[in-house]
């Protein structure tokens, strides 16, 4: 499932939609979208955030239905904080805003790919990507060694 800003009906024509944290009271995530989600036992789905033009992976956050609805309808990424038990938008305090370009659901329905235009650092450490700050882990690098691999 891929949704772009225009597909999600994110503008009411006033030009003020990008700053609105939530829509009208009582709005719910589109039931057709909600049915496709496979949430964990806390009602959350992992959201991988990627810079839309370079494809750089920036961070991973978590969304419940309301956070996803806000993301799809405001043009700004909203997450659910597992530690603080509250909604948060990247950039509200730091100014490092994530503007939504597209949202896709994976084949199992248990993860989202959120393509964004990231302004500034994505990581709370000040790094562009949260994966810069964590660094690489020691891993054996696999090689094909001339083997022909055939897809099945």
Short mmCIF file of N, CA and C in Angstrom, two decimals, residues 73-128:
data_model
loop_
_atom_site.label_atom_id
_atom_site.label_comp_id
_atom_site.label_asym_id
_atom_site.label_seq_id
_atom_site.Cartn_x
_atom_site.Cartn_y
_atom_site.Cartn_z
N UNK A 73 -2.72 12.26 7.37
CA UNK A 73 -3.63 13.38 7.13
C UNK A 73 -3.05 14.76 7.39
N UNK A 74 -1.82 14.84 7.93
CA UNK A 74 -1.26 16.16 8.24
C UNK A 74 -0.03 16.53 7.43
N UNK A 75 0.63 15.53 6.81
CA UNK A 75 1.86 15.82 6.08
C UNK A 75 3.09 15.87 6.96
N UNK A 76 2.94 15.60 8.26
CA UNK A 76 4.04 15.52 9.22
C UNK A 76 3.99 14.16 9.89
N UNK A 77 5.16 13.58 10.19
CA UNK A 77 5.20 12.25 10.79
C UNK A 77 4.91 12.34 12.29
N UNK A 78 3.97 11.53 12.75
CA UNK A 78 3.62 11.43 14.16
C UNK A 78 3.93 10.02 14.63
N UNK A 79 4.55 9.90 15.79
CA UNK A 79 4.88 8.60 16.39
C UNK A 79 4.17 8.46 17.73
N UNK A 80 4.14 7.22 18.23
CA UNK A 80 3.71 6.95 19.60
C UNK A 80 4.97 6.64 20.39
N UNK A 81 5.21 7.39 21.48
CA UNK A 81 6.37 7.16 22.33
C UNK A 81 6.06 6.01 23.29
N UNK A 82 6.82 4.95 23.18
CA UNK A 82 6.64 3.79 24.06
C UNK A 82 7.07 4.12 25.48
N UNK A 83 8.05 4.98 25.66
CA UNK A 83 8.52 5.31 27.01
C UNK A 83 7.65 6.38 27.69
N UNK A 84 7.25 7.40 26.95
CA UNK A 84 6.46 8.50 27.52
C UNK A 84 4.95 8.27 27.42
N UNK A 85 4.55 7.27 26.60
CA UNK A 85 3.13 6.97 26.42
C UNK A 85 2.36 8.19 25.93
N UNK A 86 2.92 8.83 24.86
CA UNK A 86 2.26 9.99 24.27
C UNK A 86 2.66 10.12 22.81
N UNK A 87 1.87 10.90 22.05
CA UNK A 87 2.19 11.17 20.65
C UNK A 87 3.29 12.21 20.58
N UNK A 88 4.12 12.11 19.56
CA UNK A 88 5.13 13.13 19.32
C UNK A 88 5.39 13.26 17.84
N UNK A 89 5.72 14.48 17.44
CA UNK A 89 6.09 14.76 16.05
C UNK A 89 7.54 15.19 16.02
N UNK A 90 8.31 14.55 15.15
CA UNK A 90 9.71 14.94 14.98
C UNK A 90 9.75 16.40 14.56
N UNK A 91 10.53 17.19 15.27
CA UNK A 91 10.71 18.59 14.91
C UNK A 91 9.92 19.57 15.74
N UNK A 92 8.96 19.12 16.53
CA UNK A 92 8.17 20.08 17.31
C UNK A 92 9.03 20.85 18.31
N UNK A 93 10.07 20.22 18.86
CA UNK A 93 10.95 20.94 19.77
C UNK A 93 12.30 21.26 19.13
N UNK A 94 12.81 20.38 18.28
CA UNK A 94 14.14 20.56 17.68
C UNK A 94 14.14 21.40 16.41
N UNK A 95 13.00 21.44 15.72
CA UNK A 95 12.94 22.09 14.41
C UNK A 95 13.36 21.16 13.29
N UNK A 96 13.76 19.93 13.62
CA UNK A 96 14.19 18.95 12.62
C UNK A 96 12.98 18.15 12.14
N UNK A 97 12.23 18.77 11.27
CA UNK A 97 10.92 18.29 10.84
C UNK A 97 11.02 17.20 9.78
N UNK A 98 10.07 16.28 9.80
CA UNK A 98 9.93 15.26 8.77
C UNK A 98 8.63 15.52 8.01
N UNK A 99 8.76 15.90 6.74
CA UNK A 99 7.60 16.13 5.89
C UNK A 99 7.32 14.85 5.11
N UNK A 100 6.11 14.34 5.19
CA UNK A 100 5.72 13.08 4.54
C UNK A 100 5.71 13.24 3.03
N UNK A 101 6.34 12.28 2.35
CA UNK A 101 6.30 12.21 0.89
C UNK A 101 5.49 10.99 0.44
N UNK A 102 5.59 9.87 1.16
CA UNK A 102 4.83 8.66 0.83
C UNK A 102 4.86 7.73 2.03
N UNK A 103 3.84 6.88 2.13
CA UNK A 103 3.77 5.86 3.18
C UNK A 103 3.37 4.55 2.53
N UNK A 104 4.13 3.48 2.84
CA UNK A 104 3.84 2.16 2.29
C UNK A 104 3.77 1.13 3.41
N UNK A 105 2.93 0.13 3.22
CA UNK A 105 2.79 -0.97 4.15
C UNK A 105 3.50 -2.18 3.58
N UNK A 106 4.25 -2.91 4.41
CA UNK A 106 4.97 -4.08 3.88
C UNK A 106 4.00 -5.23 3.63
N UNK A 107 4.53 -6.30 3.01
CA UNK A 107 3.69 -7.42 2.57
C UNK A 107 3.01 -8.15 3.72
N UNK A 108 3.58 -8.12 4.92
CA UNK A 108 2.98 -8.79 6.07
C UNK A 108 2.03 -7.88 6.84
N UNK A 109 2.07 -6.59 6.57
CA UNK A 109 1.21 -5.64 7.27
C UNK A 109 1.72 -5.25 8.64
N UNK A 110 2.97 -5.64 8.97
CA UNK A 110 3.48 -5.34 10.31
C UNK A 110 4.58 -4.28 10.35
N UNK A 111 4.82 -3.62 9.24
CA UNK A 111 5.81 -2.54 9.20
C UNK A 111 5.43 -1.52 8.13
N UNK A 112 5.76 -0.29 8.41
CA UNK A 112 5.52 0.82 7.47
C UNK A 112 6.84 1.38 6.99
N UNK A 113 6.86 1.83 5.75
CA UNK A 113 7.97 2.61 5.22
C UNK A 113 7.44 4.02 5.03
N UNK A 114 8.02 4.96 5.75
CA UNK A 114 7.58 6.35 5.67
C UNK A 114 8.70 7.14 4.98
N UNK A 115 8.43 7.57 3.77
CA UNK A 115 9.40 8.37 3.02
C UNK A 115 9.16 9.84 3.35
N UNK A 116 10.24 10.53 3.72
CA UNK A 116 10.12 11.90 4.20
C UNK A 116 11.14 12.81 3.55
N UNK A 117 10.88 14.10 3.68
CA UNK A 117 11.89 15.11 3.43
C UNK A 117 12.32 15.56 4.82
N UNK A 118 13.49 15.10 5.25
CA UNK A 118 14.00 15.38 6.59
C UNK A 118 14.72 16.72 6.60
N UNK A 119 14.32 17.59 7.51
CA UNK A 119 15.00 18.87 7.72
C UNK A 119 15.90 18.70 8.94
N UNK A 120 17.22 18.80 8.74
CA UNK A 120 18.15 18.66 9.85
C UNK A 120 18.35 17.21 10.25
N UNK A 121 18.78 17.01 11.49
CA UNK A 121 19.08 15.68 12.00
C UNK A 121 17.81 14.89 12.30
N UNK A 122 17.85 13.59 12.03
CA UNK A 122 16.73 12.73 12.40
C UNK A 122 16.91 12.16 13.80
N UNK A 123 18.15 12.01 14.24
CA UNK A 123 18.44 11.38 15.53
C UNK A 123 18.50 12.42 16.65
N UNK A 124 18.03 12.02 17.83
CA UNK A 124 18.07 12.92 18.98
C UNK A 124 19.51 13.24 19.41
N UNK A 125 20.49 12.47 18.93
CA UNK A 125 21.90 12.73 19.26
C UNK A 125 22.48 13.84 18.41
N UNK A 126 21.74 14.25 17.38
CA UNK A 126 22.22 15.28 16.46
C UNK A 126 22.76 14.71 15.16
N UNK A 127 22.83 13.38 15.05
CA UNK A 127 23.28 12.73 13.81
C UNK A 127 22.17 12.77 12.77
N UNK A 128 22.56 12.78 11.53
CA UNK A 128 21.58 12.76 10.44
C UNK A 128 20.68 11.54 10.55
#
